[in-house]
Amino acid sequence: MSYVDEVIELVVKQNPNEPEFHQAVKEVLNSLRPVVEKNEEKFRRDALLERIVNPERQLKFRVPWVDDKGQVQVNTGYRVQFNSAIGPYKGGIRLHPSVNLGIIKFLGFEQIFKNSLTGLPIGGGKGGSDFDPKGKSDREIMAFCQSFMTELCKYIGADTDVPAGDIGTGAREIGYMFGQYKRIRGVFEGVLTGKGLSYGGSLARTEATGYGLLYMTQEMLKSNGIDIAGKTCAVSGSGNVAIYAIQKAQQLGAKPVTCSDSTGWVYDPEGIDVALLKEVKEVNRARLTEYAAKRPSAQYHDKATEGTNQWEVKVDIALPCATQNELNLDDAKKLVANGVIAVCEGANMPTTLEATEYFQNNKVFFVPGKAANAGGVATSALEMSQNSERLSWSFEEVDAKLKGIMVNIFHNLDDAAKEYGMAGNYVAGANIAGFKKVVDAMNAQGIV
Ligand code: NDP
Ligand code: 2IT
């Protein structure tokens, strides 16, 4: 049996009931075959792949807090410090009822290669909790965040592990967590990114993931001789990534016509009204029914009653920006039948393995999340740099660096795919380019 197959089998056996982690490992290791085969003897002797798929450390802790009725609630907190070969652990905190260890491990594993691709000195990590922020009061959110950080603060720091936002964790939650860290540890340092601008946050971090996704999409299309201007896009999600993806797509002359949340999706043939979407989601924290009620051109579709989603709309580009496995084989078939030319992932692993293969077999340009959504963590690393030098850069400066990083990532993965005879396979290119730097750093640091 090949070394890659052995390690995949081991991961499935040693990590039962973690299907998302298995999926992420399979996607990465399968596409690394040509690199591993070239070095099989050395990698096997060094147990390199066994070390890559095993987190350096994983923390699981109790998070008790008191709700508005005086009832004590107990959630589970996680932080997986996956790989620190190229820098301090870096990755977001997800707050969603679906969170479990396997989800945090899949995200942390992806983060290793994504962070490597940015070219910046950041290792891979991820954290979160099964806490559901929906419907909670501000005080309840604060109580949860303070309790979560009371435990987490023992294990993180500006030079060891720097968390940030993800699903359910935005500027409000980062603020409460930062305040509690500072109170307990007594240091004002860049221990979290995505901070507010008044206490060390970076301009353009809020926009970075969505903007970066569009810079990547634009560069990838350009290198294939296609102009993004005039293209229609289906976007899923209506959170941080989706909102700024829609905004940048419009700035580049494209036309996003859908967005979604966990209960429904909107088709707006005149193009999504970003100002209204921000008001509904960022200010009112409301459902998309409110968007549809205020926008005459929008059609609202309830997911539960209709069983439909935004992937049935005829578009040129699909940008999944909500969550893992939200685009399956049936969805891929609909998109291809409708003539989609590109799929670029804003979310982490939103496309199933079968759907990814279907796109690739049907000559659809497909850029995986670890490359396409790397603008968020890259700008987090720029926030760390600004915190270290105690300066803040202008929006234009950060945005220009972000664009340069995304263009650079595209060419690195495009070149890596070509080098291994897989031109146009951006999944393989991203995994190979990200993996090489991590392996180099791990080899240099000995067996640790
Ligand atoms: P937000 O919490 O801001 O928004 C998430 C959006 O996705 C919401 O519209 C939410 O709907 C929807 N969603 C979440 N879970 C589900 C689900 N299980 N089923 C259907 N819809 C769902 O998160 P972000 O925009 O920050 O994150 C979106 C994705 O992008 C995630 O995969 C995240 O890991 C990834 N990402 C985020 C980065 C960042 O900088 N924020 C960076 C790189 C990747 P509802 O409100 O109804 O739950
Ligand atoms: O998935 C991701 O890259 C993020 N949620 C952002 C992580 C970060 O540290 O900014």
Short mmCIF file of C-alpha atoms and ligand atoms in Angstrom, two decimals:
data_model
loop_
_atom_site.label_atom_id
_atom_site.label_comp_id
_atom_site.label_asym_id
_atom_site.label_seq_id
_atom_site.Cartn_x
_atom_site.Cartn_y
_atom_site.Cartn_z
CA MET A 1 0.00 0.00 0.00
CA SER A 2 1.31 3.49 -0.80
CA TYR A 3 2.40 5.72 2.07
CA VAL A 4 -0.46 8.17 1.34
CA ASP A 5 -3.06 5.37 1.49
CA GLU A 6 -1.57 4.04 4.72
CA VAL A 7 -1.82 7.43 6.40
CA ILE A 8 -5.38 8.04 5.16
CA GLU A 9 -6.38 4.66 6.59
CA LEU A 10 -4.67 5.51 9.88
CA VAL A 11 -6.45 8.86 10.15
CA VAL A 12 -9.85 7.26 9.60
CA LYS A 13 -9.07 4.56 12.19
CA GLN A 14 -7.58 6.85 14.83
CA ASN A 15 -10.19 9.61 14.52
CA PRO A 16 -13.56 7.87 14.38
CA ASN A 17 -16.73 9.98 13.99
CA GLU A 18 -14.84 12.91 12.45
CA PRO A 19 -16.03 12.81 8.81
CA GLU A 20 -15.11 16.43 8.03
CA PHE A 21 -11.55 15.84 9.26
CA HIS A 22 -11.29 12.68 7.12
CA GLN A 23 -12.57 14.65 4.11
CA ALA A 24 -10.01 17.44 4.53
CA VAL A 25 -7.13 14.98 5.01
CA LYS A 26 -8.18 12.91 1.97
CA GLU A 27 -8.42 15.98 -0.25
CA VAL A 28 -4.96 17.19 0.75
CA LEU A 29 -3.09 13.86 0.82
CA ASN A 30 -4.61 12.55 -2.42
CA SER A 31 -3.44 15.61 -4.31
CA LEU A 32 0.03 15.42 -2.72
CA ARG A 33 0.69 11.96 -4.17
CA PRO A 34 3.21 13.10 -6.81
CA VAL A 35 5.23 15.03 -4.20
CA VAL A 36 5.11 12.21 -1.66
CA GLU A 37 6.04 9.58 -4.25
CA LYS A 38 9.19 11.53 -5.12
CA ASN A 39 10.30 11.48 -1.47
CA GLU A 40 8.51 8.38 -0.21
CA GLU A 41 11.44 6.75 1.59
CA LYS A 42 12.51 9.83 3.51
CA PHE A 43 8.96 10.95 4.36
CA ARG A 44 8.09 7.47 5.61
CA ARG A 45 11.21 7.17 7.78
CA ASP A 46 10.57 10.63 9.23
CA ALA A 47 6.85 9.82 9.73
CA LEU A 48 6.30 13.17 8.11
CA LEU A 49 2.66 12.64 7.14
CA GLU A 50 1.79 11.12 10.53
CA ARG A 51 3.18 14.28 12.13
CA ILE A 52 1.31 16.57 9.69
CA VAL A 53 -2.08 14.95 10.41
CA ASN A 54 -1.61 14.93 14.20
CA PRO A 55 -2.22 18.26 15.97
CA GLU A 56 0.67 19.41 18.14
CA ARG A 57 -1.87 20.01 20.91
CA GLN A 58 -5.66 20.00 21.32
CA LEU A 59 -7.51 21.65 24.15
CA LYS A 60 -11.10 20.95 25.21
CA PHE A 61 -12.63 22.83 28.11
CA ARG A 62 -15.82 23.64 30.00
CA VAL A 63 -17.46 27.02 29.38
CA PRO A 64 -20.11 27.77 32.03
CA TRP A 65 -22.09 31.03 31.85
CA VAL A 66 -25.31 32.45 33.25
CA ASP A 67 -28.21 33.30 30.90
CA ASP A 68 -30.66 36.20 31.31
CA LYS A 69 -33.06 34.04 33.32
CA GLY A 70 -30.37 33.20 35.87
CA GLN A 71 -29.97 29.67 34.50
CA VAL A 72 -26.43 28.31 34.24
CA GLN A 73 -25.55 27.06 30.74
CA VAL A 74 -22.57 24.85 29.95
CA ASN A 75 -20.84 24.77 26.55
CA THR A 76 -17.69 23.04 25.35
CA GLY A 77 -14.72 25.10 24.16
CA TYR A 78 -11.96 23.89 21.81
CA ARG A 79 -8.59 25.10 20.57
CA VAL A 80 -6.56 22.89 18.27
CA GLN A 81 -2.95 24.05 17.91
CA PHE A 82 -2.19 22.10 14.78
CA ASN A 83 1.18 23.08 13.40
CA SER A 84 3.67 25.79 14.42
CA ALA A 85 6.45 24.99 11.93
CA ILE A 86 6.31 28.36 10.18
CA GLY A 87 4.96 30.65 12.91
CA PRO A 88 2.63 31.05 15.91
CA TYR A 89 -0.67 29.16 15.61
CA LYS A 90 -3.17 31.34 13.76
CA GLY A 91 -6.82 30.73 12.98
CA GLY A 92 -10.34 31.72 13.88
CA ILE A 93 -12.86 30.83 16.56
CA ARG A 94 -16.15 29.35 15.37
CA LEU A 95 -19.27 29.72 17.50
CA HIS A 96 -22.01 27.48 16.13
CA PRO A 97 -24.10 24.64 17.60
CA SER A 98 -22.60 22.18 15.07
CA VAL A 99 -19.06 22.65 16.44
CA ASN A 100 -17.28 19.51 17.66
CA LEU A 101 -13.65 18.37 17.77
CA GLY A 102 -13.74 16.92 14.24
CA ILE A 103 -14.97 20.21 12.74
CA ILE A 104 -12.27 22.20 14.55
CA LYS A 105 -9.64 19.68 13.41
CA PHE A 106 -10.69 19.91 9.76
CA LEU A 107 -10.54 23.68 9.95
CA GLY A 108 -7.18 23.66 11.76
CA PHE A 109 -5.72 21.22 9.23
CA GLU A 110 -6.81 23.38 6.28
CA GLN A 111 -5.45 26.42 8.06
CA ILE A 112 -1.87 25.02 8.05
CA PHE A 113 -1.68 25.03 4.24
CA LYS A 114 -3.72 28.22 3.81
CA ASN A 115 -1.45 30.14 6.16
CA SER A 116 1.61 28.76 4.41
CA LEU A 117 0.21 29.94 1.04
CA THR A 118 -0.05 33.53 2.28
CA GLY A 119 3.76 33.65 2.44
CA LEU A 120 3.52 35.15 5.95
CA PRO A 121 4.96 33.61 9.14
CA ILE A 122 1.86 31.99 10.65
CA GLY A 123 1.23 28.39 11.76
CA GLY A 124 -2.14 26.65 11.73
CA GLY A 125 -4.77 26.50 14.48
CA LYS A 126 -8.50 26.76 15.03
CA GLY A 127 -10.91 27.02 17.95
CA GLY A 128 -14.53 27.36 18.80
CA SER A 129 -17.50 26.24 20.81
CA ASP A 130 -20.92 24.67 20.35
CA PHE A 131 -22.41 27.91 21.75
CA ASP A 132 -25.21 29.29 19.54
CA PRO A 133 -25.08 33.11 19.37
CA LYS A 134 -28.48 33.31 17.63
CA GLY A 135 -31.15 34.98 19.73
CA LYS A 136 -28.79 35.74 22.64
CA SER A 137 -28.76 39.15 24.30
CA ASP A 138 -25.62 41.28 24.31
CA ARG A 139 -25.11 40.46 27.97
CA GLU A 140 -25.35 36.73 27.31
CA ILE A 141 -22.82 37.01 24.47
CA MET A 142 -20.46 38.88 26.80
CA ALA A 143 -20.92 36.33 29.59
CA PHE A 144 -20.10 33.49 27.22
CA CYS A 145 -17.09 35.26 25.67
CA GLN A 146 -15.63 36.13 29.06
CA SER A 147 -16.00 32.58 30.34
CA PHE A 148 -14.52 31.15 27.12
CA MET A 149 -11.51 33.47 27.35
CA THR A 150 -11.02 32.88 31.08
CA GLU A 151 -9.86 29.37 30.16
CA LEU A 152 -8.40 30.02 26.69
CA CYS A 153 -6.15 32.87 27.91
CA LYS A 154 -3.85 30.34 29.57
CA TYR A 155 -2.82 28.89 26.23
CA ILE A 156 -2.60 31.83 23.80
CA GLY A 157 -0.48 34.97 23.35
CA ALA A 158 0.80 37.35 20.66
CA ASP A 159 3.83 35.09 19.99
CA THR A 160 2.23 31.70 20.64
CA ASP A 161 -1.33 31.49 19.33
CA VAL A 162 -3.45 34.31 17.87
CA PRO A 163 -7.17 33.54 17.37
CA ALA A 164 -9.59 35.60 15.24
CA GLY A 165 -13.16 35.53 13.95
CA ASP A 166 -15.03 32.83 12.02
CA ILE A 167 -18.70 31.82 11.84
CA GLY A 168 -20.53 33.47 14.76
CA THR A 169 -17.47 35.42 15.92
CA GLY A 170 -17.32 38.99 14.68
CA ALA A 171 -16.10 42.34 16.00
CA ARG A 172 -18.43 42.27 19.04
CA GLU A 173 -17.24 38.86 20.25
CA ILE A 174 -13.56 39.66 19.57
CA GLY A 175 -13.98 42.84 21.65
CA TYR A 176 -15.39 40.98 24.66
CA MET A 177 -12.69 38.29 24.39
CA PHE A 178 -9.89 40.85 24.09
CA GLY A 179 -11.16 42.74 27.15
CA GLN A 180 -11.17 39.57 29.25
CA TYR A 181 -7.70 38.49 28.06
CA LYS A 182 -6.25 41.89 28.97
CA ARG A 183 -7.98 41.86 32.34
CA ILE A 184 -6.64 38.44 33.35
CA ARG A 185 -3.21 38.44 31.71
CA GLY A 186 -2.57 42.13 32.27
CA VAL A 187 -1.02 42.70 28.86
CA PHE A 188 -2.21 44.80 25.97
CA GLU A 189 -0.91 42.86 22.99
CA GLY A 190 -2.01 41.59 19.59
CA VAL A 191 -3.38 38.32 20.94
CA LEU A 192 -6.47 38.41 18.72
CA THR A 193 -7.04 39.80 15.24
CA GLY A 194 -10.19 41.31 13.83
CA LYS A 195 -10.08 43.82 16.70
CA GLY A 196 -11.95 47.14 16.60
CA LEU A 197 -10.07 50.06 15.07
CA SER A 198 -9.93 51.93 18.40
CA TYR A 199 -7.88 49.20 20.11
CA GLY A 200 -5.43 47.82 17.57
CA GLY A 201 -7.53 46.46 14.74
CA SER A 202 -6.43 46.80 11.13
CA LEU A 203 -8.26 48.76 8.48
CA ALA A 204 -9.57 46.42 5.76
CA ARG A 205 -9.61 43.30 8.00
CA THR A 206 -13.43 43.35 7.98
CA GLU A 207 -13.47 43.41 4.18
CA ALA A 208 -10.40 41.21 3.65
CA THR A 209 -11.80 37.71 3.12
CA GLY A 210 -14.51 38.75 0.67
CA TYR A 211 -12.28 41.25 -1.14
CA GLY A 212 -9.45 38.70 -1.31
CA LEU A 213 -11.82 36.10 -2.77
CA LEU A 214 -12.67 38.48 -5.60
CA TYR A 215 -9.04 39.49 -6.21
CA MET A 216 -8.25 35.78 -6.55
CA THR A 217 -11.24 35.15 -8.83
CA GLN A 218 -10.33 38.12 -11.01
CA GLU A 219 -6.67 37.05 -11.34
CA MET A 220 -7.53 33.42 -12.07
CA LEU A 221 -10.03 34.41 -14.78
CA LYS A 222 -7.59 36.95 -16.22
CA SER A 223 -4.86 34.34 -16.52
CA ASN A 224 -7.34 32.23 -18.48
CA GLY A 225 -8.19 35.15 -20.78
CA ILE A 226 -11.56 35.98 -19.20
CA ASP A 227 -12.76 39.36 -17.90
CA ILE A 228 -14.74 39.27 -14.64
CA ALA A 229 -16.70 42.41 -15.62
CA GLY A 230 -20.24 41.64 -16.69
CA LYS A 231 -20.30 38.15 -15.14
CA THR A 232 -23.23 37.07 -12.95
CA CYS A 233 -22.45 35.40 -9.61
CA ALA A 234 -24.33 33.18 -7.19
CA VAL A 235 -23.14 33.85 -3.63
CA SER A 236 -24.21 31.79 -0.62
CA GLY A 237 -24.16 33.08 2.96
CA SER A 238 -24.84 36.61 4.10
CA GLY A 239 -22.19 36.99 6.79
CA ASN A 240 -18.79 38.64 6.86
CA VAL A 241 -17.32 36.80 3.86
CA ALA A 242 -20.44 36.94 1.65
CA ILE A 243 -21.18 40.64 2.22
CA TYR A 244 -17.71 41.85 1.23
CA ALA A 245 -17.47 39.37 -1.63
CA ILE A 246 -20.68 40.86 -3.02
CA GLN A 247 -19.37 44.41 -2.49
CA LYS A 248 -16.05 43.77 -4.28
CA ALA A 249 -17.71 41.78 -7.09
CA GLN A 250 -19.85 44.82 -7.83
CA GLN A 251 -16.81 47.13 -7.72
CA LEU A 252 -15.15 44.89 -10.33
CA GLY A 253 -18.21 45.12 -12.59
CA ALA A 254 -19.69 41.69 -11.88
CA LYS A 255 -23.29 41.13 -10.78
CA PRO A 256 -24.04 38.98 -7.70
CA VAL A 257 -27.70 37.96 -7.81
CA THR A 258 -28.08 35.66 -4.77
CA CYS A 259 -27.25 35.38 -1.07
CA SER A 260 -28.50 33.07 1.67
CA ASP A 261 -28.67 32.29 5.36
CA SER A 262 -29.48 29.09 7.22
CA THR A 263 -33.23 29.49 6.69
CA GLY A 264 -33.56 30.81 3.17
CA TRP A 265 -32.07 32.35 0.05
CA VAL A 266 -32.70 35.40 -2.04
CA TYR A 267 -32.69 35.77 -5.82
CA ASP A 268 -32.40 39.41 -6.77
CA PRO A 269 -32.13 39.67 -10.58
CA GLU A 270 -31.28 43.38 -10.35
CA GLY A 271 -28.25 42.55 -8.21
CA ILE A 272 -27.94 42.40 -4.41
CA ASP A 273 -28.34 45.76 -2.63
CA VAL A 274 -25.24 45.66 -0.35
CA ALA A 275 -26.24 48.64 1.77
CA LEU A 276 -29.56 46.99 2.58
CA LEU A 277 -27.90 43.60 3.20
CA LYS A 278 -25.47 45.22 5.66
CA GLU A 279 -28.31 46.96 7.48
CA VAL A 280 -30.25 43.67 7.80
CA LYS A 281 -27.28 41.49 8.79
CA GLU A 282 -24.66 43.74 10.44
CA VAL A 283 -26.94 46.24 12.21
CA ASN A 284 -30.27 44.48 12.83
CA ARG A 285 -28.84 40.92 13.01
CA ALA A 286 -32.06 39.87 11.27
CA ARG A 287 -33.13 37.20 8.74
CA LEU A 288 -33.10 37.56 4.96
CA THR A 289 -36.92 37.78 4.98
CA GLU A 290 -36.31 41.38 6.13
CA TYR A 291 -34.12 42.02 3.06
CA ALA A 292 -36.80 40.58 0.77
CA ALA A 293 -39.53 42.63 2.45
CA LYS A 294 -37.63 45.86 1.79
CA ARG A 295 -36.44 45.09 -1.75
CA PRO A 296 -39.19 44.82 -4.41
CA SER A 297 -36.93 43.04 -6.96
CA ALA A 298 -35.95 40.24 -4.52
CA GLN A 299 -37.56 36.82 -4.45
CA TYR A 300 -37.28 34.95 -1.13
CA HIS A 301 -37.09 31.14 -1.00
CA ASP A 302 -37.56 29.26 2.25
CA LYS A 303 -35.12 26.33 2.35
CA ALA A 304 -37.17 24.06 4.58
CA THR A 305 -40.48 24.35 2.71
CA GLU A 306 -39.06 24.47 -0.83
CA GLY A 307 -35.98 22.28 -0.48
CA THR A 308 -34.14 24.55 -2.95
CA ASN A 309 -30.96 26.62 -2.83
CA GLN A 310 -29.13 29.34 -4.73
CA TRP A 311 -27.13 26.88 -6.90
CA GLU A 312 -30.13 26.40 -9.20
CA VAL A 313 -29.83 29.95 -10.56
CA LYS A 314 -28.11 30.32 -13.95
CA VAL A 315 -24.84 32.18 -13.33
CA ASP A 316 -21.28 32.40 -14.65
CA ILE A 317 -19.51 32.22 -11.27
CA ALA A 318 -20.41 30.44 -8.00
CA LEU A 319 -18.97 31.76 -4.74
CA PRO A 320 -19.93 29.55 -1.78
CA CYS A 321 -19.39 31.71 1.33
CA ALA A 322 -21.42 30.04 4.11
CA THR A 323 -20.20 26.71 5.49
CA GLN A 324 -18.72 23.24 4.81
CA ASN A 325 -20.39 20.84 2.35
CA GLU A 326 -23.04 23.33 1.26
CA LEU A 327 -22.46 22.50 -2.42
CA ASN A 328 -22.95 18.82 -3.28
CA LEU A 329 -22.89 16.75 -6.47
CA ASP A 330 -26.52 17.56 -7.39
CA ASP A 331 -25.80 21.26 -6.99
CA ALA A 332 -22.65 20.92 -9.11
CA LYS A 333 -24.64 19.21 -11.88
CA LYS A 334 -27.17 22.06 -11.91
CA LEU A 335 -24.44 24.69 -12.05
CA VAL A 336 -22.61 22.91 -14.88
CA ALA A 337 -25.85 22.38 -16.82
CA ASN A 338 -26.45 26.13 -16.49
CA GLY A 339 -23.02 26.92 -17.93
CA VAL A 340 -21.03 27.96 -14.84
CA ILE A 341 -17.39 28.76 -15.72
CA ALA A 342 -15.78 29.19 -12.28
CA VAL A 343 -16.26 28.17 -8.65
CA CYS A 344 -14.14 29.94 -6.04
CA GLU A 345 -14.59 28.98 -2.39
CA GLY A 346 -15.07 31.79 0.13
CA ALA A 347 -16.01 29.36 2.89
CA ASN A 348 -13.83 26.51 4.20
CA MET A 349 -14.49 23.25 2.31
CA PRO A 350 -17.99 24.27 1.09
CA THR A 351 -17.79 21.85 -1.86
CA THR A 352 -17.99 18.09 -1.34
CA LEU A 353 -15.23 15.91 -2.83
CA GLU A 354 -17.64 14.50 -5.44
CA ALA A 355 -18.80 17.96 -6.49
CA THR A 356 -15.19 19.19 -6.75
CA GLU A 357 -14.31 16.27 -9.04
CA TYR A 358 -17.40 16.92 -11.13
CA PHE A 359 -16.37 20.54 -11.67
CA GLN A 360 -12.83 19.55 -12.57
CA ASN A 361 -14.00 16.84 -14.99
CA ASN A 362 -16.28 19.36 -16.67
CA LYS A 363 -13.53 21.95 -17.15
CA VAL A 364 -14.94 24.41 -14.60
CA PHE A 365 -12.18 26.54 -13.02
CA PHE A 366 -12.17 25.59 -9.34
CA VAL A 367 -10.16 27.43 -6.67
CA PRO A 368 -10.25 25.80 -3.20
CA GLY A 369 -10.93 27.79 -0.05
CA LYS A 370 -7.46 27.42 1.37
CA ALA A 371 -6.26 29.64 -1.48
CA ALA A 372 -9.36 31.68 -2.34
CA ASN A 373 -10.29 32.72 1.21
CA ALA A 374 -6.72 33.23 2.46
CA GLY A 375 -7.13 37.02 2.29
CA GLY A 376 -8.75 37.03 5.73
CA VAL A 377 -5.94 35.36 7.61
CA ALA A 378 -3.33 37.18 5.49
CA THR A 379 -4.77 40.49 6.63
CA SER A 380 -4.85 39.15 10.19
CA ALA A 381 -1.11 38.62 9.84
CA LEU A 382 -0.83 42.23 8.63
CA GLU A 383 -2.75 43.25 11.77
CA MET A 384 -0.16 41.35 13.84
CA SER A 385 2.64 43.23 12.07
CA GLN A 386 1.00 46.59 12.77
CA ASN A 387 0.49 45.64 16.43
CA SER A 388 4.15 44.63 16.75
CA GLU A 389 5.40 47.92 15.38
CA ARG A 390 2.65 49.85 17.22
CA LEU A 391 1.56 51.61 14.04
CA SER A 392 -1.53 51.50 11.84
CA TRP A 393 -1.43 51.48 8.10
CA SER A 394 -3.98 53.21 5.82
CA PHE A 395 -6.85 51.32 4.21
CA GLU A 396 -5.21 51.74 0.81
CA GLU A 397 -1.90 50.32 2.04
CA VAL A 398 -3.49 47.22 3.60
CA ASP A 399 -5.81 46.67 0.63
CA ALA A 400 -2.90 46.94 -1.83
CA LYS A 401 -0.89 44.40 0.20
CA LEU A 402 -3.93 42.10 0.31
CA LYS A 403 -4.34 42.28 -3.46
CA GLY A 404 -0.63 41.58 -3.97
CA ILE A 405 -0.83 38.56 -1.68
CA MET A 406 -3.86 37.08 -3.50
CA VAL A 407 -2.28 37.57 -6.94
CA ASN A 408 0.90 35.97 -5.65
CA ILE A 409 -0.98 32.98 -4.18
CA PHE A 410 -2.69 32.39 -7.51
CA HIS A 411 0.58 32.33 -9.44
CA ASN A 412 2.27 30.12 -6.86
CA LEU A 413 -0.45 27.49 -7.03
CA ASP A 414 -0.75 27.78 -10.82
CA ASP A 415 3.02 27.23 -11.14
CA ALA A 416 3.01 24.32 -8.66
CA ALA A 417 0.23 22.59 -10.61
CA LYS A 418 2.17 23.03 -13.86
CA GLU A 419 5.43 21.82 -12.30
CA TYR A 420 3.76 18.50 -11.42
CA GLY A 421 2.05 18.10 -14.80
CA MET A 422 -1.39 19.08 -13.54
CA ALA A 423 -1.90 22.47 -15.20
CA GLY A 424 -5.24 23.99 -14.23
CA ASN A 425 -5.72 21.71 -11.21
CA TYR A 426 -5.77 24.47 -8.61
CA VAL A 427 -6.64 22.06 -5.79
CA ALA A 428 -3.42 20.13 -6.31
CA GLY A 429 -1.49 23.35 -6.91
CA ALA A 430 -2.68 24.91 -3.63
CA ASN A 431 -1.99 21.80 -1.59
CA ILE A 432 1.46 21.26 -3.09
CA ALA A 433 2.54 24.92 -2.77
CA GLY A 434 1.26 25.15 0.83
CA PHE A 435 2.74 21.78 1.84
CA LYS A 436 6.25 22.42 0.51
CA LYS A 437 7.02 25.35 2.79
CA VAL A 438 5.67 23.56 5.87
CA VAL A 439 7.71 20.45 5.08
CA ASP A 440 10.83 22.49 4.55
CA ALA A 441 10.39 24.19 7.94
CA MET A 442 9.58 20.89 9.69
CA ASN A 443 12.65 19.19 8.21
CA ALA A 444 14.89 22.07 9.27
CA GLN A 445 13.62 21.91 12.87
CA GLY A 446 14.26 18.20 13.42
CA ILE A 447 11.91 15.61 14.86
CA VAL A 448 9.57 17.72 16.99
P1 NDP B 1 -20.61 34.61 9.54
O1 NDP B 1 -21.02 34.05 10.84
O2 NDP B 1 -20.37 36.07 9.42
O3 NDP B 1 -21.68 34.23 8.42
C1 NDP B 1 -21.96 32.90 8.15
C2 NDP B 1 -23.05 32.83 7.09
O4 NDP B 1 -23.20 31.49 6.67
C3 NDP B 1 -24.39 33.28 7.62
O5 NDP B 1 -25.16 33.82 6.57
C4 NDP B 1 -24.99 31.97 8.11
O6 NDP B 1 -26.41 31.96 8.19
C5 NDP B 1 -24.49 30.99 7.07
N1 NDP B 1 -24.33 29.67 7.68
C6 NDP B 1 -23.50 29.33 8.69
N2 NDP B 1 -23.65 28.04 9.02
C7 NDP B 1 -24.58 27.56 8.19
C8 NDP B 1 -25.17 26.29 8.04
N3 NDP B 1 -24.81 25.24 8.81
N4 NDP B 1 -26.10 26.14 7.08
C9 NDP B 1 -26.48 27.20 6.31
N5 NDP B 1 -25.96 28.43 6.41
C10 NDP B 1 -25.03 28.61 7.34
O7 NDP B 1 -19.31 33.79 9.11
P2 NDP B 1 -18.20 34.16 8.04
O8 NDP B 1 -18.81 34.90 6.90
O9 NDP B 1 -17.06 34.75 8.76
O10 NDP B 1 -17.74 32.71 7.56
C11 NDP B 1 -18.31 32.05 6.43
C12 NDP B 1 -17.37 30.96 5.95
O11 NDP B 1 -16.11 31.56 5.56
C13 NDP B 1 -16.99 29.88 6.97
O12 NDP B 1 -16.77 28.67 6.30
C14 NDP B 1 -15.66 30.39 7.53
O13 NDP B 1 -14.90 29.34 8.08
C15 NDP B 1 -15.04 30.95 6.26
N6 NDP B 1 -13.97 31.93 6.42
C16 NDP B 1 -14.14 33.06 7.16
C17 NDP B 1 -13.12 33.99 7.25
C18 NDP B 1 -13.29 35.28 7.98
O14 NDP B 1 -12.35 36.10 7.95
N7 NDP B 1 -14.41 35.55 8.62
C19 NDP B 1 -11.82 33.76 6.62
C20 NDP B 1 -11.76 32.57 5.81
C21 NDP B 1 -12.79 31.69 5.74
P3 NDP B 1 -27.12 32.06 9.62
O15 NDP B 1 -26.79 33.44 10.13
O16 NDP B 1 -28.56 31.86 9.35
O17 NDP B 1 -26.52 30.97 10.46
O1 2IT B 2 -10.74 30.43 8.16
C1 2IT B 2 -10.03 31.44 8.31
O2 2IT B 2 -9.00 31.62 7.66
C2 2IT B 2 -10.47 32.45 9.28
N1 2IT B 2 -11.54 32.28 9.87
C3 2IT B 2 -9.61 33.65 9.57
C4 2IT B 2 -8.52 33.30 10.53
C5 2IT B 2 -7.69 34.46 11.00
O3 2IT B 2 -6.83 34.21 11.86
O4 2IT B 2 -7.88 35.61 10.57
#
